């Protein structure tokens, strides 16, 4: 009986084992298939679709043939149509554009080809003899100029190698395509201090609202300026978008346009084909930049694969080695430099995320922050153990052999979107900060401002001072931007805060910064929900819940939100004031207006897109030059004055 009992038991175990091995093999096959499929997808999304071949060819010319002092006039929707090359002189561009537009109008209205000029016949051949005549009239309103970038791209290639090994380490950790590391070529050409007119910042061009979901951005530290930290943030954002969209072409396009817009495109067209979306989607903010972002990515990838053909003599920069030290208590940068036996300037260069408050020693490096130090610095800090103890600091426990960045485990972030058009909507203002300088200068004409009280700005920490503007402004005259900028730049350090007081008493009266009795406020230009949350000392998510807002819902100027103020109202108002003052100063420090140009709106013109992509001007500045125009409600043929701005 025992033998007859054991035999079936052993037999059953054998059957179970065989089933287990079979099941294990099945899962192994599934895993291999998944890896193989992912590898194929990774290769497939880099192949240039036949439908986008002309578009990629256009951007190859922009990146490899033309420098930043020249460009191409072309059709904004059909990049196969290139009318010609010009310099970057505005008069030359506009003259050529008007001539092409006139010839296209002639093609649209002339039925007898014998009446056409040689240039007009050449245009017809460029488009194709079978082109519908009505298309020429539409094309006359779609002429666009694109600046060349070969010199900028070449410089970016040299810079990119400084961060290559760091980026590859992250893509390997996250199992992401290495090619995603090419995106800074599109965003900034690896310029770590790049700043757009929409206030996107750094190598990966994060806006503040999006950046705060992935990095530390506050009054002391802005990690968008750190190429290593922003690279991890950029890749994390792309990873989040891919998990939602399940397509790298769509995720990459969403990096520029925003994930909400791309999901709308997919739903509206019922397709995930990037070619179909580029050609057919007509979303309100899906303009030239968004349509071409993935096309540019493909062009850059093709250049990198054929680098010797296009850029054979690049001088590549070497990555700077460093080690990391976690500040276990608050410490001034001068004290840290002394303990690490290095120079303060070296620390600032290695830690570009430090803002002025830390760099000037007004504020300490926060406890727990991971600081980059020259190799060997941690050993020097360990040697000064006693000195650190005397000042209340504790010894850092990090291994001094750390020569490459080390990171903590991934944090979970809520997904948000990069959408420069939304930032422009947030930036909307009926008039402008600058228009109010007229009243400021008129007051200065009457009398010098004496002993301005600044206690409500810094609670007694600022000193009384006096100021006046040197130039008298007649009534009704608007002071030029250059004058305002010069007044700011020529002010003595002690007068810097005078501007803040004038901003509070004169400029801020233009805006509605009241907190209503029921605890609501009106969102003002250049404010985001994350800004309000930060000034209140609460989480953005809590503020969204309070106002029943979805994670992807964006708010613009004029929206009423409930802030449920439990903290100090005075502190909230101070931070809000400081934010707007810094914004205005920052613009005037970095840009200047050198002239204006008239633009008559065509049928397909998107004012926000024109301001952002063609004229590179923020919407609040556009409003300043069009004070009698409601920019949110424009019409065909309307004249808009665009300021021409350049780097200061």
Coordinates of C-alpha atoms in Angstrom, one line a residue:
X1 CA 0.0 0.0 0.0
X2 CA 2.8 2.4 0.8
X3 CA 4.5 1.7 -2.6
X4 CA 1.2 2.1 -4.4
X5 CA 0.7 5.4 -2.6
X6 CA 4.2 6.9 -3.2
X7 CA 4.2 6.1 -6.9
X8 CA 1.2 8.2 -7.8
X9 CA 2.5 11.0 -5.6
X10 CA 5.9 11.0 -7.4
X11 CA 4.1 10.9 -10.7
X12 CA 2.0 13.9 -9.8
X13 CA 5.1 15.8 -8.8
X14 CA 6.7 15.0 -12.1
X15 CA 3.7 16.3 -14.0
X16 CA 3.7 19.5 -11.9
X17 CA 7.4 20.0 -12.6
X18 CA 6.9 19.5 -16.3
X19 CA 4.0 22.0 -16.3
X20 CA 6.1 24.5 -14.3
X21 CA 9.1 24.2 -16.8
X22 CA 6.7 24.6 -19.7
X23 CA 5.1 27.7 -18.1
X24 CA 8.6 29.1 -17.3
X25 CA 9.7 28.6 -20.9
X26 CA 6.5 30.3 -22.1
X27 CA 7.2 33.4 -19.9
X28 CA 10.8 33.5 -21.1
X29 CA 9.5 33.5 -24.7
X30 CA 7.1 36.3 -23.9
X31 CA 9.9 38.3 -22.3
X32 CA 12.2 37.7 -25.3
X33 CA 9.3 38.7 -27.6
X34 CA 8.7 41.9 -25.6
X35 CA 12.4 42.8 -25.7
X36 CA 12.6 42.1 -29.4
X37 CA 9.4 44.1 -30.0
X38 CA 10.7 47.0 -28.0
X39 CA 14.1 46.9 -29.9
X40 CA 12.2 46.9 -33.2
X41 CA 10.0 49.8 -32.1
X42 CA 13.1 51.7 -31.0
X43 CA 14.6 51.3 -34.4
X44 CA 11.3 51.8 -36.3
X45 CA 10.5 55.2 -34.7
X46 CA 13.8 56.6 -36.0
X47 CA 13.1 55.6 -39.6
X48 CA 12.0 58.6 -41.7
X49 CA 8.5 58.1 -43.0
X50 CA 8.2 58.6 -46.7
X51 CA 5.4 61.2 -46.1
X52 CA 7.9 63.4 -44.1
X53 CA 10.9 63.0 -46.3
X54 CA 10.7 66.5 -47.7
X55 CA 10.2 68.0 -44.3
X56 CA 13.3 66.2 -42.9
X57 CA 15.3 67.4 -46.0
X58 CA 14.3 71.0 -45.3
X59 CA 15.6 70.8 -41.7
X60 CA 18.8 69.1 -42.9
X61 CA 19.5 72.2 -44.9
X62 CA 18.7 74.5 -42.0
X63 CA 21.0 72.6 -39.6
X64 CA 23.9 71.9 -42.0
X65 CA 24.0 74.4 -44.9
X66 CA 22.9 77.8 -43.6
X67 CA 24.3 79.8 -40.7
X68 CA 22.4 82.0 -38.3
X69 CA 23.0 85.1 -40.4
X70 CA 20.9 83.7 -43.3
X71 CA 17.7 81.7 -43.8
X72 CA 15.1 80.4 -46.2
X73 CA 11.7 81.8 -47.3
X74 CA 9.4 78.8 -47.6
X75 CA 5.8 77.7 -47.4
X76 CA 4.8 77.0 -43.8
X77 CA 2.8 73.9 -44.5
X78 CA 4.6 72.4 -47.5
X79 CA 8.4 72.4 -46.7
X80 CA 9.1 71.1 -50.2
X81 CA 8.4 74.6 -51.4
X82 CA 11.4 76.8 -50.7
X83 CA 11.3 80.2 -52.5
X84 CA 14.9 81.2 -51.9
X85 CA 17.7 82.2 -49.5
X86 CA 18.2 85.7 -47.9
X87 CA 20.3 87.3 -45.2
X88 CA 18.7 87.9 -41.8
X89 CA 18.1 91.6 -42.7
X90 CA 14.5 92.3 -42.0
X91 CA 14.1 94.6 -45.0
X92 CA 15.5 92.1 -47.4
X93 CA 13.3 89.3 -46.0
X94 CA 10.1 91.5 -46.2
X95 CA 10.9 92.7 -49.7
X96 CA 11.4 89.2 -51.0
X97 CA 8.3 88.0 -49.2
X98 CA 6.1 90.7 -50.7
X99 CA 7.4 89.9 -54.2
X100 CA 6.7 86.2 -53.8
X101 CA 3.2 86.9 -52.4
X102 CA 2.4 89.2 -55.4
X103 CA 3.6 86.5 -57.9
X104 CA 1.5 83.9 -56.1
X105 CA -1.6 86.1 -56.3
X106 CA -0.9 86.6 -60.0
X107 CA -0.8 82.8 -60.5
X108 CA -4.1 82.6 -58.7
X109 CA -5.9 85.2 -60.8
X110 CA -4.3 84.8 -64.2
X111 CA -5.9 82.2 -66.5
X112 CA -3.6 82.8 -69.5
X113 CA -0.2 81.5 -68.8
X114 CA 1.3 83.5 -71.6
X115 CA 0.7 86.6 -69.5
X116 CA 2.9 85.3 -66.7
X117 CA 6.5 86.5 -66.1
X118 CA 9.5 84.1 -66.0
X119 CA 9.5 84.3 -62.2
X120 CA 5.8 83.4 -62.0
X121 CA 6.3 80.5 -64.3
X122 CA 9.2 79.3 -62.2
X123 CA 6.9 79.4 -59.2
X124 CA 4.3 77.4 -61.0
X125 CA 6.9 74.8 -61.9
X126 CA 8.0 74.7 -58.3
X127 CA 4.5 73.9 -57.1
X128 CA 3.6 71.8 -60.1
X129 CA 1.5 72.7 -63.2
X130 CA -1.4 70.7 -61.9
X131 CA -1.7 72.8 -58.7
X132 CA -5.2 74.2 -58.2
X133 CA -5.1 78.0 -58.7
X134 CA -6.8 78.6 -55.4
X135 CA -3.9 77.0 -53.6
X136 CA -1.6 79.8 -54.8
X137 CA -3.8 82.4 -53.1
X138 CA -3.6 80.4 -49.8
X139 CA 0.1 80.0 -50.3
X140 CA 0.6 83.8 -50.6
X141 CA -0.5 84.0 -46.9
X142 CA 1.8 81.2 -45.7
X143 CA 5.2 82.5 -46.6
X144 CA 7.6 82.1 -43.7
X145 CA 11.3 82.7 -43.1
X146 CA 13.4 80.2 -41.2
X147 CA 16.8 81.1 -39.8
X148 CA 19.8 78.8 -40.5
X149 CA 21.4 77.1 -37.6
X150 CA 24.6 75.3 -38.8
X151 CA 26.9 77.4 -36.7
X152 CA 24.7 77.0 -33.6
X153 CA 24.3 73.3 -34.2
X154 CA 28.1 72.9 -34.6
X155 CA 28.7 74.6 -31.3
X156 CA 26.0 72.4 -29.7
X157 CA 27.8 69.3 -30.9
X158 CA 30.9 70.3 -29.1
X159 CA 29.0 71.1 -25.9
X160 CA 27.0 67.9 -26.0
X161 CA 29.9 65.5 -25.2
X162 CA 30.3 67.2 -21.8
X163 CA 27.0 65.5 -20.7
X164 CA 26.9 62.4 -22.9
X165 CA 28.1 59.8 -20.4
X166 CA 25.8 61.2 -17.7
X167 CA 22.8 61.0 -20.1
X168 CA 23.6 57.5 -21.3
X169 CA 23.8 56.4 -17.7
X170 CA 20.2 57.6 -17.1
X171 CA 18.8 56.2 -20.4
X172 CA 20.4 52.8 -19.4
X173 CA 18.9 53.0 -15.9
X174 CA 15.4 53.8 -17.3
X175 CA 15.7 51.6 -20.4
X176 CA 15.0 54.5 -22.7
X177 CA 16.2 55.1 -26.2
X178 CA 19.6 56.9 -26.2
X179 CA 18.4 59.0 -29.1
X180 CA 16.2 61.0 -26.7
X181 CA 19.4 62.8 -25.6
X182 CA 19.4 64.6 -28.9
X183 CA 16.4 66.8 -27.8
X184 CA 18.5 69.6 -26.4
X185 CA 19.8 70.2 -29.9
X186 CA 16.2 71.2 -30.8
X187 CA 15.6 73.1 -27.6
X188 CA 18.8 75.0 -26.8
X189 CA 21.8 73.6 -28.8
X190 CA 23.0 72.5 -25.3
X191 CA 23.2 76.1 -24.0
X192 CA 22.7 75.5 -20.3
X193 CA 21.7 79.2 -19.7
X194 CA 19.3 79.4 -22.7
X195 CA 16.1 81.4 -22.0
X196 CA 13.1 81.8 -24.2
X197 CA 10.8 84.7 -24.5
X198 CA 8.2 82.5 -22.8
X199 CA 10.6 82.1 -19.8
X200 CA 11.5 78.5 -20.6
X201 CA 14.9 78.0 -19.1
X202 CA 18.0 75.8 -19.4
X203 CA 19.3 73.1 -21.7
X204 CA 16.0 71.2 -21.8
X205 CA 13.9 74.4 -21.8
X206 CA 11.5 73.7 -18.9
X207 CA 8.9 76.3 -18.0
X208 CA 8.7 76.9 -14.3
X209 CA 5.3 75.3 -13.8
X210 CA 6.5 72.0 -15.5
X211 CA 9.9 72.1 -14.0
X212 CA 8.6 72.3 -10.4
X213 CA 7.0 68.8 -11.0
X214 CA 10.4 67.3 -11.6
X215 CA 13.0 69.6 -10.0
X216 CA 13.6 72.0 -7.2
X217 CA 12.8 75.6 -8.3
X218 CA 12.5 78.3 -5.7
X219 CA 14.1 81.5 -4.5
X220 CA 17.4 79.8 -3.8
X221 CA 17.8 77.0 -6.4
X222 CA 16.7 76.6 -10.0
X223 CA 17.7 73.1 -11.2
X224 CA 16.6 73.9 -14.7
X225 CA 20.0 75.6 -15.0
X226 CA 21.9 72.4 -14.0
X227 CA 22.5 70.3 -17.1
X228 CA 22.8 67.1 -15.2
X229 CA 19.6 67.5 -13.1
X230 CA 17.6 68.9 -16.0
X231 CA 18.7 65.9 -18.2
X232 CA 17.2 63.5 -15.7
X233 CA 14.1 65.6 -15.5
X234 CA 13.7 65.9 -19.2
X235 CA 14.1 62.1 -19.7
X236 CA 11.6 61.5 -16.8
X237 CA 9.1 63.7 -18.5
X238 CA 9.5 61.9 -21.8
X239 CA 9.2 58.6 -20.0
X240 CA 5.9 59.7 -18.4
X241 CA 4.6 60.9 -21.8
X242 CA 5.5 57.6 -23.4
X243 CA 3.7 55.6 -20.7
X244 CA 0.6 57.6 -21.5
X245 CA 0.8 57.8 -25.3
X246 CA 2.6 54.5 -26.0
X247 CA 4.5 56.1 -28.9
X248 CA 7.8 57.8 -29.0
X249 CA 7.0 60.1 -32.0
X250 CA 3.9 61.3 -30.0
X251 CA 5.8 61.6 -26.7
X252 CA 8.5 63.6 -28.4
X253 CA 5.9 65.9 -30.1
X254 CA 4.2 66.2 -26.7
X255 CA 7.4 67.5 -25.2
X256 CA 6.9 70.6 -27.4
X257 CA 3.1 70.8 -27.7
X258 CA 1.9 69.3 -24.4
X259 CA 0.4 65.9 -23.8
X260 CA -3.2 67.2 -23.7
X261 CA -3.0 68.6 -27.2
X262 CA -1.5 65.4 -28.6
X263 CA -4.2 63.2 -26.9
X264 CA -6.8 65.5 -28.5
X265 CA -5.1 65.0 -31.9
X266 CA -5.1 61.2 -31.5
X267 CA -8.8 61.2 -30.5
X268 CA -9.9 63.7 -33.2
X269 CA -8.1 61.9 -36.1
X270 CA -8.5 58.4 -34.6
X271 CA -4.8 57.6 -35.3
X272 CA -1.4 57.4 -33.7
X273 CA 0.4 58.0 -37.0
X274 CA 2.8 60.9 -36.5
X275 CA 2.7 61.6 -40.3
X276 CA -1.1 61.9 -40.3
X277 CA -1.1 64.1 -37.2
X278 CA 1.6 66.4 -38.8
X279 CA -0.3 66.7 -42.0
X280 CA -3.9 66.7 -40.9
X281 CA -4.3 67.9 -37.3
X282 CA -5.5 71.5 -37.1
X283 CA -5.6 72.1 -33.4
X284 CA -5.7 75.8 -32.3
X285 CA -2.2 75.7 -30.8
X286 CA -0.7 73.1 -33.1
X287 CA 1.4 75.5 -35.1
X288 CA 4.6 75.4 -37.1
X289 CA 6.9 74.6 -34.1
X290 CA 4.7 71.7 -32.9
X291 CA 4.2 70.2 -36.3
X292 CA 7.9 70.2 -37.0
X293 CA 9.3 69.2 -33.6
X294 CA 9.5 65.4 -34.4
X295 CA 10.6 66.1 -38.0
X296 CA 13.5 68.2 -36.6
X297 CA 14.3 65.3 -34.2
X298 CA 14.5 62.9 -37.2
X299 CA 16.8 65.4 -39.0
X300 CA 19.1 65.7 -36.1
X301 CA 19.3 62.0 -35.6
X302 CA 20.2 61.6 -39.3
X303 CA 22.9 64.1 -38.9
X304 CA 24.4 62.3 -35.9
X305 CA 24.3 59.0 -37.8
X306 CA 26.3 60.7 -40.7
X307 CA 28.3 63.1 -38.6
X308 CA 31.6 62.9 -40.6
X309 CA 29.7 63.8 -43.7
X310 CA 28.2 67.0 -42.3
X311 CA 30.5 68.1 -39.4
X312 CA 33.9 66.4 -39.8
X313 CA 36.0 68.8 -37.8
X314 CA 34.1 69.4 -34.5
X315 CA 36.2 70.1 -31.4
X316 CA 34.4 68.1 -28.6
X317 CA 34.6 69.2 -25.0
X318 CA 35.5 66.9 -22.2
X319 CA 33.2 66.1 -19.2
X320 CA 34.3 67.8 -16.0
X321 CA 34.8 65.3 -13.2
X322 CA 33.3 66.1 -9.8
X323 CA 32.1 64.4 -6.6
X324 CA 29.0 65.1 -4.6
X325 CA 28.6 66.2 -1.0
X326 CA 25.3 66.2 0.8
X327 CA 25.0 69.3 3.0
X328 CA 23.7 67.9 6.3
X329 CA 23.0 71.3 7.6
X330 CA 22.6 74.9 6.3
X331 CA 25.9 76.3 5.2
X332 CA 27.1 79.5 3.4
X333 CA 28.9 78.9 0.1
X334 CA 32.0 80.8 1.4
X335 CA 32.2 78.4 4.4
X336 CA 31.8 75.4 2.1
X337 CA 34.5 76.6 -0.2
X338 CA 36.8 77.1 2.8
X339 CA 36.1 73.6 4.1
X340 CA 36.5 72.0 0.7
X341 CA 39.7 74.0 0.1
X342 CA 38.5 75.3 -3.2
X343 CA 37.4 78.6 -4.7
X344 CA 33.9 80.0 -4.4
X345 CA 33.8 80.6 -8.2
X346 CA 34.5 76.9 -8.8
X347 CA 31.6 75.9 -6.6
X348 CA 29.3 78.3 -8.5
X349 CA 30.5 76.9 -11.8
X350 CA 29.9 73.3 -10.7
X351 CA 26.5 74.2 -9.3
X352 CA 24.7 76.5 -11.8
X353 CA 21.4 75.9 -10.1
X354 CA 22.4 78.2 -7.2
X355 CA 20.7 81.5 -7.6
X356 CA 22.0 84.9 -6.5
X357 CA 20.9 84.6 -2.9
X358 CA 23.2 81.7 -2.4
X359 CA 26.0 82.9 -4.7
X360 CA 26.2 86.3 -2.9
X361 CA 26.1 84.7 0.5
X362 CA 22.8 86.3 1.5
X363 CA 21.3 82.8 2.0
X364 CA 22.7 79.4 3.0
X365 CA 22.8 76.2 0.9
X366 CA 19.8 74.2 2.2
X367 CA 20.5 71.3 4.4
X368 CA 20.3 68.0 2.6
X369 CA 21.1 69.5 -0.8
X370 CA 23.5 67.5 -3.0
X371 CA 26.4 69.8 -3.9
X372 CA 28.9 69.2 -6.7
X373 CA 32.5 69.7 -5.6
X374 CA 35.9 69.4 -7.3
X375 CA 37.4 65.9 -7.0
X376 CA 39.2 65.6 -3.6
X377 CA 37.0 68.1 -1.8
X378 CA 35.2 65.6 0.4
X379 CA 38.5 64.4 1.7
X380 CA 39.4 68.0 2.6
X381 CA 36.0 68.4 4.3
X382 CA 36.6 65.2 6.4
X383 CA 39.9 66.6 7.5
X384 CA 38.2 69.7 8.9
X385 CA 35.9 67.6 11.1
X386 CA 36.7 69.6 14.2
X387 CA 36.1 72.9 12.6
X388 CA 32.8 71.7 11.2
X389 CA 31.8 70.6 14.7
X390 CA 32.7 74.0 16.1
X391 CA 30.3 75.7 13.7
X392 CA 27.5 73.2 14.4
X393 CA 28.0 71.2 11.2
X394 CA 28.2 67.4 11.0
X395 CA 30.6 65.4 9.0
X396 CA 29.5 64.2 5.6
X397 CA 29.4 60.5 5.2
X398 CA 29.8 60.3 1.4
X399 CA 32.6 58.3 -0.1
X400 CA 35.3 60.7 -1.5
X401 CA 35.9 58.4 -4.4
X402 CA 32.6 59.5 -6.0
X403 CA 33.6 61.0 -9.3
X404 CA 30.4 60.8 -11.2
X405 CA 26.8 61.8 -10.3
X406 CA 24.9 59.5 -7.9
X407 CA 21.2 59.8 -7.5
X408 CA 18.6 58.8 -5.0
X409 CA 15.8 56.5 -6.0
X410 CA 13.3 57.9 -8.5
X411 CA 10.6 60.0 -6.9
X412 CA 7.0 59.7 -8.2
X413 CA 5.9 62.8 -9.9
X414 CA 2.5 63.8 -11.3
X415 CA 2.6 64.1 -15.0
X416 CA 2.2 67.5 -16.5
X417 CA 2.9 69.1 -19.8
X418 CA 5.3 71.4 -21.6
X419 CA 3.1 73.8 -23.6
X420 CA 4.7 77.1 -24.5
X421 CA 1.5 78.3 -26.0
X422 CA -0.2 77.9 -22.6
X423 CA 2.6 79.9 -21.0
X424 CA 1.9 82.6 -23.5
X425 CA -1.8 82.6 -22.6
X426 CA -0.8 82.9 -18.9
X427 CA 1.5 85.8 -20.0
X428 CA -1.5 87.7 -21.5
X429 CA -2.2 91.3 -20.3
X430 CA -4.6 93.9 -21.6
X431 CA -1.9 96.6 -21.4
X432 CA 1.6 96.1 -20.1
X433 CA 3.9 96.6 -17.2
X434 CA 5.9 99.0 -19.3
X435 CA 3.0 101.3 -20.2
X436 CA 2.7 102.3 -16.5
X437 CA 6.3 103.7 -16.5
X438 CA 4.7 106.7 -18.1
X439 CA 2.9 107.6 -14.9
X440 CA 6.0 106.9 -12.9
X441 CA 8.1 109.3 -14.9
X442 CA 5.4 111.9 -14.9
X443 CA 5.5 111.8 -11.1
X444 CA 9.2 112.0 -11.2
X445 CA 8.9 115.1 -13.4
X446 CA 6.9 116.9 -10.7
X447 CA 9.1 116.1 -7.7
X448 CA 11.9 113.8 -6.5
X449 CA 10.6 110.9 -4.6
X450 CA 12.0 111.3 -1.0
X451 CA 12.4 108.8 1.7
X452 CA 10.3 106.0 0.3
X453 CA 9.1 103.6 3.1
X454 CA 10.0 100.0 2.3
X455 CA 8.8 98.4 5.5
X456 CA 5.9 96.6 3.7
X457 CA 8.4 94.9 1.3
X458 CA 10.9 93.4 3.7
X459 CA 9.3 94.0 7.1
X460 CA 11.8 96.6 8.2
X461 CA 14.9 95.0 6.7
X462 CA 15.2 97.6 3.9
X463 CA 16.4 101.1 4.4
X464 CA 14.7 104.4 3.5
X465 CA 16.1 105.9 0.3
X466 CA 15.3 108.3 -2.5
X467 CA 15.3 108.2 -6.3
X468 CA 14.2 110.1 -9.4
X469 CA 14.3 109.6 -13.1
X470 CA 16.8 111.9 -14.8
X471 CA 14.8 112.4 -18.0
X472 CA 11.5 114.4 -18.0
X473 CA 8.7 112.8 -19.9
X474 CA 5.9 114.9 -21.3
X475 CA 2.3 114.0 -20.7
X476 CA 1.2 111.1 -22.9
X477 CA 4.7 110.1 -23.9
X478 CA 5.7 106.5 -23.3
X479 CA 9.3 106.1 -22.2
X480 CA 11.4 103.8 -24.4
X481 CA 12.4 100.4 -23.1
X482 CA 16.0 101.3 -23.3
X483 CA 15.5 104.2 -20.9
X484 CA 13.8 102.1 -18.3
X485 CA 16.5 99.5 -18.6
X486 CA 19.3 102.1 -18.3
X487 CA 17.6 103.6 -15.2
X488 CA 17.6 100.2 -13.6
X489 CA 21.2 99.4 -14.6
X490 CA 22.5 102.8 -13.5
X491 CA 20.8 102.6 -10.1
X492 CA 23.1 102.2 -7.1
X493 CA 22.8 98.9 -5.2
X494 CA 20.9 100.6 -2.4
X495 CA 18.4 101.8 -4.9
X496 CA 17.5 98.4 -6.2
X497 CA 14.7 98.1 -3.7
X498 CA 13.4 101.5 -4.6
X499 CA 12.1 99.9 -7.8
X500 CA 10.2 97.3 -5.8
X501 CA 8.5 100.1 -3.9
X502 CA 7.6 102.0 -7.0
X503 CA 6.4 98.7 -8.5
X504 CA 4.1 98.2 -5.5
X505 CA 2.7 101.7 -5.3
X506 CA 2.5 102.6 -9.0
X507 CA 2.7 99.6 -11.4
X508 CA 0.9 97.1 -9.3
X509 CA -2.2 99.3 -9.1
X510 CA -2.8 98.3 -12.7
X511 CA -3.4 94.7 -11.6
X512 CA -6.0 93.3 -9.3
X513 CA -4.1 91.7 -6.4
X514 CA -7.0 91.9 -4.0
X515 CA -7.9 88.9 -1.9
X516 CA -11.7 88.7 -1.8
X517 CA -13.5 88.3 1.5
X518 CA -14.5 84.7 0.5
X519 CA -10.8 83.8 0.0
X520 CA -10.6 84.0 -3.8
X521 CA -8.1 85.8 -6.0
X522 CA -7.9 86.6 -9.7
X523 CA -5.0 85.0 -11.5
X524 CA -2.8 87.7 -13.0
X525 CA -0.5 87.7 -16.1
X526 CA 2.7 85.6 -15.7
X527 CA 1.2 83.6 -12.8
X528 CA 0.6 79.9 -12.6
X529 CA -1.2 77.7 -10.1
X530 CA 2.1 76.4 -8.9
X531 CA 3.3 80.0 -8.2
X532 CA 0.2 80.6 -6.1
X533 CA 0.7 77.3 -4.2
X534 CA 4.4 78.2 -3.6
X535 CA 3.6 81.6 -2.2
X536 CA 0.9 80.1 0.0
X537 CA 3.2 77.4 1.3
X538 CA 0.9 74.6 0.1
X539 CA 1.1 71.9 -2.5
X540 CA -0.2 72.5 -6.1
X541 CA -2.1 69.3 -5.9
X542 CA -4.0 70.5 -2.8
X543 CA -4.8 73.8 -4.6
X544 CA -6.1 71.8 -7.6
X545 CA -8.3 69.7 -5.4
X546 CA -9.7 72.8 -3.6
X547 CA -10.7 74.3 -7.0
X548 CA -11.8 70.9 -8.6
X549 CA -9.1 71.1 -11.3
X550 CA -7.8 68.1 -13.2
X551 CA -4.1 67.4 -13.3
X552 CA -3.7 68.7 -16.9
X553 CA -6.0 71.7 -16.7
X554 CA -4.2 75.0 -17.2
X555 CA -5.5 78.3 -16.0
X556 CA -5.0 81.7 -17.7
X557 CA -5.0 85.3 -16.5
X558 CA -8.4 86.4 -15.3
X559 CA -9.4 83.1 -13.8
X560 CA -10.8 83.2 -10.3
X561 CA -9.4 80.6 -7.9
X562 CA -10.0 79.8 -4.2
X563 CA -6.8 80.0 -2.1
X564 CA -8.4 79.3 1.3
X565 CA -5.8 81.5 3.0
X566 CA -4.6 80.0 6.3
X567 CA -1.1 81.5 6.2
X568 CA 0.1 85.1 6.5
X569 CA -1.6 87.3 3.9
X570 CA 1.3 89.8 4.1
X571 CA 3.8 87.1 3.3
X572 CA 1.8 85.9 0.4
X573 CA 1.5 89.4 -1.0
X574 CA 5.2 90.1 -0.5
X575 CA 6.2 87.0 -2.5
X576 CA 3.7 87.8 -5.2
X577 CA 5.0 91.3 -5.6
X578 CA 8.6 90.1 -5.7
X579 CA 7.8 87.6 -8.4
X580 CA 6.4 90.2 -10.8
X581 CA 9.2 92.6 -10.1
X582 CA 11.8 90.0 -10.8
X583 CA 10.0 89.1 -14.0
X584 CA 10.0 92.6 -15.4
X585 CA 13.7 93.2 -14.4
X586 CA 14.8 90.0 -15.9
X587 CA 13.2 90.8 -19.2
X588 CA 14.7 94.3 -19.3
X589 CA 18.1 92.9 -18.4
X590 CA 18.1 90.3 -21.2
X591 CA 16.2 91.9 -24.1
X592 CA 15.7 95.3 -25.7
X593 CA 13.4 96.7 -28.3
X594 CA 15.2 97.9 -31.5
X595 CA 12.2 98.8 -33.7
X596 CA 8.7 97.7 -34.8
X597 CA 7.1 96.2 -37.8
X598 CA 3.5 96.0 -39.1
X599 CA 1.8 92.7 -39.7
X600 CA -1.6 92.3 -41.3
X601 CA -3.3 89.1 -40.1
X602 CA -4.1 86.5 -42.7
X603 CA -6.8 83.9 -42.5
X604 CA -4.6 81.2 -41.0
X605 CA -2.5 83.4 -38.8
X606 CA -2.4 82.4 -35.1
X607 CA -1.4 85.5 -33.1
X608 CA 0.1 83.5 -30.3
X609 CA 2.2 81.5 -32.8
X610 CA 3.3 84.6 -34.6
X611 CA 4.5 86.2 -31.4
X612 CA 6.2 83.1 -30.1
X613 CA 7.8 81.6 -33.3
X614 CA 8.2 84.4 -35.8
X615 CA 8.7 87.6 -33.8
X616 CA 10.0 86.0 -30.5
X617 CA 8.1 88.5 -28.4
X618 CA 6.0 87.8 -25.2
X619 CA 2.3 88.6 -25.4
X620 CA 2.4 91.2 -22.6
X621 CA 4.9 93.2 -24.7
X622 CA 2.8 92.8 -27.8
X623 CA -0.2 94.2 -25.9
X624 CA 1.9 97.2 -24.9
X625 CA 2.5 98.1 -28.6
X626 CA -1.2 97.5 -29.4
X627 CA -3.0 99.3 -26.5
X628 CA -6.2 99.8 -28.4
X629 CA -6.5 96.2 -29.7
X630 CA -8.1 93.3 -27.9
X631 CA -5.5 90.6 -28.8
X632 CA -7.7 87.8 -27.7
X633 CA -10.3 88.7 -30.4
X634 CA -8.5 89.6 -33.7
X635 CA -9.8 89.3 -37.3
X636 CA -8.4 88.9 -40.8
X637 CA -6.7 91.9 -42.2
X638 CA -6.2 93.5 -38.8
X639 CA -3.0 95.5 -38.4
X640 CA -0.8 94.3 -35.5
X641 CA 2.4 96.2 -34.4
X642 CA 5.1 93.7 -33.5
X643 CA 8.1 95.0 -31.5
X644 CA 11.4 93.7 -32.7
X645 CA 13.5 92.5 -29.8
X646 CA 17.1 91.4 -29.5
X647 CA 19.4 90.2 -26.7
X648 CA 20.6 93.0 -24.6

